[in-house]
mmCIF file of C-alpha atoms and ligand atoms in Angstrom:
data_model
loop_
_atom_site.group_PDB
_atom_site.id
_atom_site.type_symbol
_atom_site.label_atom_id
_atom_site.label_comp_id
_atom_site.label_asym_id
_atom_site.label_seq_id
_atom_site.Cartn_x
_atom_site.Cartn_y
_atom_site.Cartn_z
ATOM 1 C CA MET K 10 -13.387 19.443 18.032
ATOM 2 C CA LYS K 11 -12.797 16.709 20.588
ATOM 3 C CA ALA K 12 -9.364 15.090 20.848
ATOM 4 C CA TRP K 13 -7.638 12.672 23.231
ATOM 5 C CA LEU K 14 -4.813 15.004 24.221
ATOM 6 C CA LEU K 15 -1.522 14.075 25.803
ATOM 7 C CA ARG K 16 -0.165 17.061 27.746
ATOM 8 C CA GLU K 17 2.613 15.190 29.541
ATOM 9 C CA ILE K 18 4.567 11.992 29.071
ATOM 10 C CA GLY K 19 4.484 8.982 31.363
ATOM 11 C CA SER K 20 1.735 6.458 30.726
ATOM 12 C CA PRO K 21 -1.370 5.757 28.605
ATOM 13 C CA GLU K 22 -3.548 6.949 31.514
ATOM 14 C CA LEU K 23 -2.473 10.517 30.679
ATOM 15 C CA PHE K 24 -4.649 10.768 27.536
ATOM 16 C CA ALA K 25 -7.468 13.240 28.349
ATOM 17 C CA LEU K 26 -10.516 14.054 26.215
ATOM 18 C CA GLU K 27 -10.484 17.803 25.548
ATOM 19 C CA ASP K 28 -12.000 20.437 23.269
ATOM 20 C CA VAL K 29 -9.407 21.884 20.907
ATOM 21 C CA ASP K 30 -9.563 24.284 17.933
ATOM 22 C CA GLU K 31 -10.613 22.904 14.567
ATOM 23 C CA LEU K 32 -7.688 21.972 12.337
ATOM 24 C CA VAL K 33 -7.081 23.943 9.125
ATOM 25 C CA PRO K 34 -5.541 22.102 6.159
ATOM 26 C CA GLY K 35 -2.542 23.850 4.592
ATOM 27 C CA PRO K 36 -1.620 23.794 0.885
ATOM 28 C CA ALA K 37 -1.784 20.269 -0.580
ATOM 29 C CA GLU K 38 -3.392 18.960 2.636
ATOM 30 C CA VAL K 39 -6.849 17.618 3.431
ATOM 31 C CA ARG K 40 -8.901 17.422 6.610
ATOM 32 C CA VAL K 41 -10.715 14.155 7.313
ATOM 33 C CA ARG K 42 -13.706 13.956 9.649
ATOM 34 C CA LEU K 43 -13.013 10.563 11.180
ATOM 35 C CA ARG K 44 -15.707 7.905 11.393
ATOM 36 C CA VAL K 45 -13.349 5.389 13.025
ATOM 37 C CA SER K 46 -9.766 5.109 14.245
ATOM 38 C CA ALA K 47 -7.731 2.079 15.332
ATOM 39 C CA LEU K 48 -5.067 1.517 17.977
ATOM 40 C CA ASN K 49 -1.447 0.445 17.618
ATOM 41 C CA HIS K 50 1.296 -0.191 20.186
ATOM 42 C CA LEU K 51 2.744 3.067 18.895
ATOM 43 C CA ASP K 52 0.036 4.915 20.851
ATOM 44 C CA ILE K 53 1.242 3.404 24.113
ATOM 45 C CA TRP K 54 4.915 4.013 23.241
ATOM 46 C CA SER K 55 4.118 7.702 22.474
ATOM 47 C CA SER K 56 2.396 8.188 25.824
ATOM 48 C CA MET K 57 5.517 6.794 27.513
ATOM 49 C CA GLY K 58 7.833 9.092 25.551
ATOM 50 C CA MET K 59 9.336 6.416 23.310
ATOM 51 C CA PRO K 60 10.008 8.504 21.320
ATOM 52 C CA LYS K 61 8.824 11.682 23.016
ATOM 53 C CA PRO K 62 6.329 13.544 20.787
ATOM 54 C CA PRO K 63 6.045 17.366 20.701
ATOM 55 C CA LEU K 64 3.449 18.304 23.360
ATOM 56 C CA PRO K 65 0.546 18.593 23.490
ATOM 57 C CA HIS K 66 0.115 15.535 21.301
ATOM 58 C CA VAL K 67 -2.681 13.537 19.667
ATOM 59 C CA ALA K 68 -1.747 9.893 19.014
ATOM 60 C CA GLY K 69 -3.400 7.503 16.544
ATOM 61 C CA ALA K 70 -1.998 6.298 13.211
ATOM 62 C CA ASP K 71 -5.050 4.626 11.717
ATOM 63 C CA GLY K 72 -8.413 5.969 10.666
ATOM 64 C CA ALA K 73 -11.035 6.365 7.989
ATOM 65 C CA GLY K 74 -13.642 9.027 7.387
ATOM 66 C CA VAL K 75 -14.962 11.719 5.067
ATOM 67 C CA ILE K 76 -12.968 14.655 3.680
ATOM 68 C CA ASP K 77 -14.580 17.849 4.985
ATOM 69 C CA ALA K 78 -12.026 20.507 3.953
ATOM 70 C CA VAL K 79 -9.187 20.754 1.438
ATOM 71 C CA GLY K 80 -6.229 23.137 1.247
ATOM 72 C CA GLU K 81 -5.006 25.123 -1.762
ATOM 73 C CA ASP K 82 -3.848 23.187 -4.812
ATOM 74 C CA VAL K 83 -5.681 19.973 -3.907
ATOM 75 C CA THR K 84 -7.159 18.505 -7.079
ATOM 76 C CA THR K 85 -6.952 14.717 -6.551
ATOM 77 C CA VAL K 86 -9.677 14.459 -3.901
ATOM 78 C CA ALA K 87 -12.658 16.559 -2.863
ATOM 79 C CA VAL K 88 -14.919 17.363 0.080
ATOM 80 C CA GLY K 89 -17.301 14.433 0.608
ATOM 81 C CA ASP K 90 -14.864 11.705 -0.509
ATOM 82 C CA GLU K 91 -14.815 8.618 1.755
ATOM 83 C CA VAL K 92 -11.158 7.805 2.477
ATOM 84 C CA VAL K 93 -8.684 5.721 4.459
ATOM 85 C CA VAL K 94 -5.697 7.545 5.958
ATOM 86 C CA ASN K 95 -2.162 6.359 5.083
ATOM 87 C CA PRO K 96 -0.036 7.121 8.184
ATOM 88 C CA SER K 97 3.360 6.789 6.435
ATOM 89 C CA ILE K 98 4.420 10.346 5.565
ATOM 90 C CA GLY K 99 7.510 11.331 3.576
ATOM 91 C CA CYS K 100 8.667 14.838 2.623
ATOM 92 C CA GLY K 101 7.883 14.077 -1.020
ATOM 93 C CA HIS K 102 11.088 15.558 -2.469
ATOM 94 C CA CYS K 103 14.225 13.883 -1.019
ATOM 95 C CA ASP K 104 16.153 11.146 -2.892
ATOM 96 C CA ALA K 105 14.351 8.347 -1.004
ATOM 97 C CA CYS K 106 10.925 9.883 -1.676
ATOM 98 C CA ASN K 107 11.848 10.325 -5.348
ATOM 99 C CA ARG K 108 12.638 6.602 -5.494
ATOM 100 C CA GLY K 109 9.234 5.903 -3.903
ATOM 101 C CA GLU K 110 10.860 4.683 -0.652
ATOM 102 C CA THR K 111 8.695 6.713 1.727
ATOM 103 C CA SER K 112 9.834 5.033 4.950
ATOM 104 C CA LEU K 113 13.517 5.737 4.114
ATOM 105 C CA CYS K 114 12.795 9.486 3.804
ATOM 106 C CA ASP K 115 15.339 11.765 5.540
ATOM 107 C CA SER K 116 12.522 13.535 7.383
ATOM 108 C CA TYR K 117 10.166 10.577 7.653
ATOM 109 C CA LYS K 118 7.118 10.989 9.890
ATOM 110 C CA ILE K 119 4.467 8.636 11.247
ATOM 111 C CA LEU K 120 0.989 10.011 11.819
ATOM 112 C CA GLY K 121 0.249 9.978 15.555
ATOM 113 C CA GLU K 122 3.926 9.726 16.449
ATOM 114 C CA HIS K 123 5.522 12.851 14.956
ATOM 115 C CA LEU K 124 2.279 14.521 13.863
ATOM 116 C CA TRP K 125 -1.185 14.889 15.401
ATOM 117 C CA GLY K 126 -3.025 11.660 14.680
ATOM 118 C CA THR K 127 -6.429 10.073 14.505
ATOM 119 C CA LEU K 128 -7.544 9.919 18.164
ATOM 120 C CA ALA K 129 -9.633 13.025 17.478
ATOM 121 C CA ASP K 130 -12.726 14.140 15.545
ATOM 122 C CA GLN K 131 -10.484 15.409 12.727
ATOM 123 C CA VAL K 132 -7.044 14.769 11.267
ATOM 124 C CA VAL K 133 -5.063 16.744 8.670
ATOM 125 C CA VAL K 134 -2.753 14.849 6.273
ATOM 126 C CA PRO K 135 -1.158 15.485 2.865
ATOM 127 C CA ALA K 136 -3.683 14.887 0.077
ATOM 128 C CA THR K 137 -1.352 12.139 -1.187
ATOM 129 C CA ASN K 138 -1.894 10.288 2.123
ATOM 130 C CA VAL K 139 -5.518 9.325 1.616
ATOM 131 C CA VAL K 140 -6.893 6.535 -0.567
ATOM 132 C CA ALA K 141 -10.504 5.825 -1.528
ATOM 133 C CA LYS K 142 -12.243 3.643 1.061
ATOM 134 C CA PRO K 143 -12.567 0.123 -0.433
ATOM 135 C CA SER K 144 -16.272 -0.313 -1.111
ATOM 136 C CA ILE K 145 -16.487 -3.871 0.277
ATOM 137 C CA LEU K 146 -15.205 -2.801 3.716
ATOM 138 C CA ASP K 147 -17.401 -1.248 6.391
ATOM 139 C CA TRP K 148 -15.969 1.697 8.332
ATOM 140 C CA GLU K 149 -14.558 -0.450 11.153
ATOM 141 C CA HIS K 150 -12.525 -2.636 8.793
ATOM 142 C CA ALA K 151 -11.519 0.261 6.522
ATOM 143 C CA GLY K 152 -10.097 2.211 9.454
ATOM 144 C CA ALA K 153 -8.275 -0.786 10.913
ATOM 145 C CA TYR K 154 -5.937 -2.149 8.256
ATOM 146 C CA GLY K 155 -3.585 0.772 7.477
ATOM 147 C CA LEU K 156 -0.502 0.569 9.698
ATOM 148 C CA ALA K 157 -0.550 -3.131 10.593
ATOM 149 C CA TYR K 158 -1.359 -4.528 7.165
ATOM 150 C CA GLY K 159 0.951 -2.092 5.352
ATOM 151 C CA THR K 160 3.808 -2.934 7.736
ATOM 152 C CA ALA K 161 3.262 -6.698 7.458
ATOM 153 C CA TYR K 162 3.042 -6.510 3.666
ATOM 154 C CA ARG K 163 6.393 -4.701 3.414
ATOM 155 C CA MET K 164 7.974 -7.204 5.834
ATOM 156 C CA LEU K 165 6.914 -10.160 3.679
ATOM 157 C CA ARG K 166 8.128 -8.400 0.521
ATOM 158 C CA ARG K 167 11.487 -7.579 2.103
ATOM 159 C CA ALA K 168 11.811 -11.202 3.262
ATOM 160 C CA ARG K 169 10.974 -12.367 -0.297
ATOM 161 C CA LEU K 170 8.193 -14.757 0.756
ATOM 162 C CA ARG K 171 7.472 -17.246 -2.045
ATOM 163 C CA VAL K 172 4.577 -19.589 -2.830
ATOM 164 C CA GLY K 173 5.065 -22.802 -0.861
ATOM 165 C CA ASP K 174 7.448 -21.241 1.709
ATOM 166 C CA THR K 175 6.954 -22.030 5.378
ATOM 167 C CA LEU K 176 6.196 -18.778 7.215
ATOM 168 C CA LEU K 177 6.356 -18.605 11.012
ATOM 169 C CA VAL K 178 4.612 -15.634 12.641
ATOM 170 C CA VAL K 179 5.704 -14.979 16.218
ATOM 171 C CA GLY K 180 3.091 -13.576 18.635
ATOM 172 C CA VAL K 181 -0.003 -13.822 16.477
ATOM 173 C CA GLY K 182 -2.370 -11.726 18.623
ATOM 174 C CA GLY K 183 -0.845 -8.343 17.733
ATOM 175 C CA GLY K 184 -2.022 -6.350 14.745
ATOM 176 C CA VAL K 185 1.093 -6.654 12.550
ATOM 177 C CA SER K 186 1.549 -10.383 13.240
ATOM 178 C CA ASN K 187 -2.102 -11.087 12.646
ATOM 179 C CA ALA K 188 -1.902 -9.228 9.344
ATOM 180 C CA ALA K 189 1.264 -11.158 8.383
ATOM 181 C CA MET K 190 -0.619 -14.405 8.968
ATOM 182 C CA GLU K 191 -3.474 -13.347 6.657
ATOM 183 C CA ILE K 192 -1.231 -11.873 3.943
ATOM 184 C CA GLY K 193 1.126 -14.892 4.089
ATOM 185 C CA GLN K 194 -1.808 -17.203 3.393
ATOM 186 C CA ALA K 195 -2.925 -15.025 0.467
ATOM 187 C CA MET K 196 0.655 -15.171 -0.904
ATOM 188 C CA GLY K 197 0.527 -18.977 -0.918
ATOM 189 C CA ALA K 198 2.786 -19.765 2.056
ATOM 190 C CA LYS K 199 2.239 -22.466 4.667
ATOM 191 C CA VAL K 200 1.669 -20.394 7.789
ATOM 192 C CA PHE K 201 2.451 -21.343 11.387
ATOM 193 C CA VAL K 202 2.021 -19.064 14.398
ATOM 194 C CA THR K 203 3.106 -18.747 18.003
ATOM 195 C CA SER K 204 1.326 -17.228 20.985
ATOM 196 C CA ARG K 205 1.495 -17.319 24.767
ATOM 197 C CA ASP K 206 -2.213 -18.046 24.695
ATOM 198 C CA SER K 207 -3.455 -21.397 23.330
ATOM 199 C CA LYS K 208 -6.861 -19.831 22.565
ATOM 200 C CA LYS K 209 -5.185 -17.429 20.107
ATOM 201 C CA ILE K 210 -3.484 -20.377 18.399
ATOM 202 C CA GLU K 211 -6.907 -22.010 18.053
ATOM 203 C CA LYS K 212 -8.294 -18.790 16.533
ATOM 204 C CA ALA K 213 -5.359 -18.604 14.106
ATOM 205 C CA VAL K 214 -5.939 -22.189 12.954
ATOM 206 C CA PHE K 215 -9.641 -21.396 12.613
ATOM 207 C CA SER K 216 -8.683 -18.484 10.306
ATOM 208 C CA GLY K 217 -6.641 -20.792 8.109
ATOM 209 C CA ALA K 218 -3.186 -21.094 9.707
ATOM 210 C CA ASP K 219 -1.581 -24.532 9.282
ATOM 211 C CA GLY K 220 -0.682 -24.869 12.962
ATOM 212 C CA GLY K 221 0.736 -23.130 16.011
ATOM 213 C CA PHE K 222 2.996 -23.462 19.031
ATOM 214 C CA LEU K 223 3.198 -21.842 22.452
ATOM 215 C CA SER K 224 5.778 -19.003 22.561
ATOM 216 C CA THR K 225 6.803 -20.234 25.983
ATOM 217 C CA GLU K 226 8.201 -23.498 24.567
ATOM 218 C CA ASP K 227 11.056 -23.962 22.062
ATOM 219 C CA PHE K 228 8.753 -23.360 19.125
ATOM 220 C CA GLY K 229 11.602 -23.676 16.641
ATOM 221 C CA LYS K 230 12.092 -27.250 17.686
ATOM 222 C CA ALA K 231 8.339 -27.855 17.820
ATOM 223 C CA LEU K 232 7.970 -26.591 14.235
ATOM 224 C CA LYS K 233 10.680 -28.975 13.043
ATOM 225 C CA VAL K 234 9.087 -31.894 14.875
ATOM 226 C CA ALA K 235 5.657 -31.067 13.437
ATOM 227 C CA THR K 236 6.702 -30.416 9.818
ATOM 228 C CA GLY K 237 10.064 -32.125 9.370
ATOM 229 C CA ARG K 238 11.734 -28.788 8.563
ATOM 230 C CA GLY K 239 12.001 -25.213 9.807
ATOM 231 C CA ALA K 240 10.831 -21.862 8.529
ATOM 232 C CA ASP K 241 11.893 -20.074 5.339
ATOM 233 C CA VAL K 242 10.607 -16.752 6.652
ATOM 234 C CA ILE K 243 9.957 -15.617 10.212
ATOM 235 C CA VAL K 244 8.026 -12.482 11.131
ATOM 236 C CA GLU K 245 9.249 -11.198 14.501
ATOM 237 C CA ASN K 246 8.335 -8.187 16.570
ATOM 238 C CA VAL K 247 8.800 -9.551 20.085
ATOM 239 C CA GLY K 248 12.613 -9.601 20.265
ATOM 240 C CA GLY K 249 14.277 -10.581 23.554
ATOM 241 C CA PRO K 250 12.076 -13.408 24.879
ATOM 242 C CA THR K 251 11.500 -15.209 21.537
ATOM 243 C CA TRP K 252 14.666 -14.411 19.562
ATOM 244 C CA LYS K 253 16.638 -17.561 20.334
ATOM 245 C CA ALA K 254 13.793 -19.923 19.423
ATOM 246 C CA SER K 255 13.048 -17.840 16.306
ATOM 247 C CA VAL K 256 16.595 -17.956 14.942
ATOM 248 C CA GLY K 257 16.704 -21.671 15.796
ATOM 249 C CA ALA K 258 13.591 -22.214 13.691
ATOM 250 C CA LEU K 259 15.136 -20.920 10.434
ATOM 251 C CA ASN K 260 16.002 -23.265 7.570
ATOM 252 C CA LYS K 261 19.277 -22.818 5.733
ATOM 253 C CA GLY K 262 18.939 -19.641 3.686
ATOM 254 C CA GLY K 263 16.055 -18.510 5.907
ATOM 255 C CA ARG K 264 15.079 -14.872 6.437
ATOM 256 C CA LEU K 265 14.006 -13.366 9.748
ATOM 257 C CA VAL K 266 12.309 -9.999 9.347
ATOM 258 C CA THR K 267 11.661 -7.776 12.364
ATOM 259 C CA CYS K 268 9.718 -4.554 12.847
ATOM 260 C CA GLY K 269 9.947 -4.207 16.614
ATOM 261 C CA GLY K 270 10.975 -5.497 19.992
ATOM 262 C CA THR K 271 7.933 -5.355 22.262
ATOM 263 C CA GLY K 272 9.558 -7.841 24.661
ATOM 264 C CA GLY K 273 13.012 -6.209 24.768
ATOM 265 C CA PRO K 274 15.326 -4.440 22.313
ATOM 266 C CA ASN K 275 18.617 -6.353 22.683
ATOM 267 C CA VAL K 276 19.257 -9.843 21.318
ATOM 268 C CA GLU K 277 22.221 -12.190 20.814
ATOM 269 C CA LEU K 278 23.236 -13.566 17.465
ATOM 270 C CA SER K 279 25.751 -16.367 16.838
ATOM 271 C CA LEU K 280 27.825 -15.364 13.798
ATOM 272 C CA PRO K 281 28.812 -18.940 12.804
ATOM 273 C CA ARG K 282 25.147 -19.892 12.725
ATOM 274 C CA LEU K 283 24.372 -16.768 10.696
ATOM 275 C CA PHE K 284 26.999 -17.325 7.985
ATOM 276 C CA PHE K 285 27.100 -21.103 7.898
ATOM 277 C CA LYS K 286 23.337 -21.413 7.516
ATOM 278 C CA GLN K 287 23.380 -18.287 5.291
ATOM 279 C CA LEU K 288 20.614 -16.652 7.284
ATOM 280 C CA GLU K 289 19.381 -13.104 6.805
ATOM 281 C CA VAL K 290 18.144 -10.759 9.534
ATOM 282 C CA ILE K 291 16.126 -7.980 7.942
ATOM 283 C CA GLY K 292 14.860 -4.783 9.552
ATOM 284 C CA SER K 293 11.669 -3.233 8.231
ATOM 285 C CA THR K 294 9.575 -0.267 9.203
ATOM 286 C CA MET K 295 6.222 0.977 7.914
ATOM 287 C CA PHE K 296 5.765 1.031 4.101
ATOM 288 C CA ASP K 297 5.860 3.203 1.007
ATOM 289 C CA MET K 298 3.054 4.633 -1.148
ATOM 290 C CA GLY K 299 3.112 1.722 -3.603
ATOM 291 C CA GLU K 300 2.903 -0.863 -0.826
ATOM 292 C CA PHE K 301 -0.039 0.987 0.737
ATOM 293 C CA ALA K 302 -1.804 0.982 -2.637
ATOM 294 C CA ASP K 303 -1.073 -2.760 -2.985
ATOM 295 C CA ILE K 304 -2.414 -3.672 0.448
ATOM 296 C CA THR K 305 -5.485 -1.481 -0.094
ATOM 297 C CA ARG K 306 -6.184 -3.478 -3.277
ATOM 298 C CA LEU K 307 -5.655 -6.785 -1.438
ATOM 299 C CA VAL K 308 -8.041 -5.980 1.429
ATOM 300 C CA GLY K 309 -10.395 -4.214 -1.004
ATOM 301 C CA SER K 310 -10.667 -7.325 -3.173
ATOM 302 C CA GLY K 311 -11.477 -9.561 -0.203
ATOM 303 C CA ARG K 312 -8.333 -11.671 -0.733
ATOM 304 C CA VAL K 313 -6.909 -10.578 2.614
ATOM 305 C CA PRO K 314 -9.439 -10.363 5.455
ATOM 306 C CA VAL K 315 -9.026 -7.559 8.012
ATOM 307 C CA THR K 316 -9.321 -8.990 11.530
ATOM 308 C CA VAL K 317 -11.088 -6.647 13.937
ATOM 309 C CA ASP K 318 -10.763 -7.792 17.542
ATOM 310 C CA SER K 319 -13.228 -5.384 19.102
ATOM 311 C CA THR K 320 -14.882 -2.004 18.663
ATOM 312 C CA PHE K 321 -15.151 0.639 21.390
ATOM 313 C CA ASP K 322 -16.865 4.045 21.467
ATOM 314 C CA PHE K 323 -14.459 6.953 20.937
ATOM 315 C CA GLY K 324 -15.054 8.041 24.538
ATOM 316 C CA ASP K 325 -13.883 4.657 25.839
ATOM 317 C CA LEU K 326 -10.236 4.980 24.781
ATOM 318 C CA PRO K 327 -8.911 4.068 28.264
ATOM 319 C CA GLU K 328 -10.722 0.696 28.192
ATOM 320 C CA ALA K 329 -9.540 0.049 24.623
ATOM 321 C CA LEU K 330 -5.912 0.845 25.528
ATOM 322 C CA GLN K 331 -6.159 -1.392 28.570
ATOM 323 C CA ARG K 332 -7.208 -4.311 26.383
ATOM 324 C CA MET K 333 -4.143 -3.796 24.180
ATOM 325 C CA GLN K 334 -1.815 -3.342 27.164
ATOM 326 C CA ASN K 335 -3.080 -6.601 28.631
ATOM 327 C CA GLY K 336 -2.364 -8.338 25.321
ATOM 328 C CA GLU K 337 -5.930 -9.644 25.180
ATOM 329 C CA GLN K 338 -6.574 -8.764 21.534
ATOM 330 C CA PHE K 339 -6.628 -10.915 18.416
ATOM 331 C CA GLY K 340 -6.451 -8.397 15.581
ATOM 332 C CA LYS K 341 -7.240 -4.715 15.556
ATOM 333 C CA ILE K 342 -8.949 -2.654 18.262
ATOM 334 C CA VAL K 343 -11.191 -0.034 16.687
ATOM 335 C CA LEU K 344 -12.787 3.166 18.036
ATOM 336 C CA ARG K 345 -16.138 4.279 16.595
ATOM 337 C CA HIS K 346 -16.246 8.107 16.459
ATOM 338 C CA GLU K 347 -19.889 8.722 15.487
HETATM 339 ZN ZN1 ZN G 13 11.577 12.475 1.713
#
């Protein structure tokens, strides 16, 4: 089979399309022949060794396709089933897994980061890590929602977003932020966004956001001027460059939830502001099985649209990665495999 293989660490230019042996599913595993995959920043981080994957490596967390082989003891799905891959993989038997908290598993793994992923003709995952492809989604949209929409859904749950809350989504072009905007609207929040690019703010408003502000200005202040109050919940994954304005945008009792620091990992926090305003800073990563089932139902019912930015042929991975590295996207970048 063909796979975009990473034989050394350094940069996204090191992915090379190679022929490798077909994968064989072990007990309780299935092999999916991928129709599409989708990119995440994780793929770039992996190629740069953050964290360093076992080599050679195949990146790619998202994908959808058709099951073409099953291992021993697999009874829940069968060859020919059309499925979406869930990239959040727990051991299935530790205390966290027993509580259903997959992403708190002691030996937690992300497809395409710790395990060979979807930037290949085939991927092997536990049989519990596929769900039926929602019938209203075409392949491109089915293969695109997994990591970003699952992650955003868990973030909004952990931040206890309520109907009528003001939600501020920082950096709306990226997959997770874009998903948070769509899910926040479906949950009944008033949704505002930030971006460095005024065109992306226009697109967000066109897709139903209540307004937006440039990330380069003090958007916390701008939000208060525009609405008369701040945010109840803020979705952050930029970190360094936007942190100060984000914290400044929170109402008393507000919750800032973060799943990353694409702009820099270290931030400052004023403790008096934190306790006096009774703010919460919440970390969140990936999602559990129940949350993936929930988000699959939400996108499968049409209540949460999946935003696909662009679709590239599988062979054009370098161009697709370049688009993400340049921050040009609004939503998910998809690869069509066949
Ligand atoms: Zn576990």
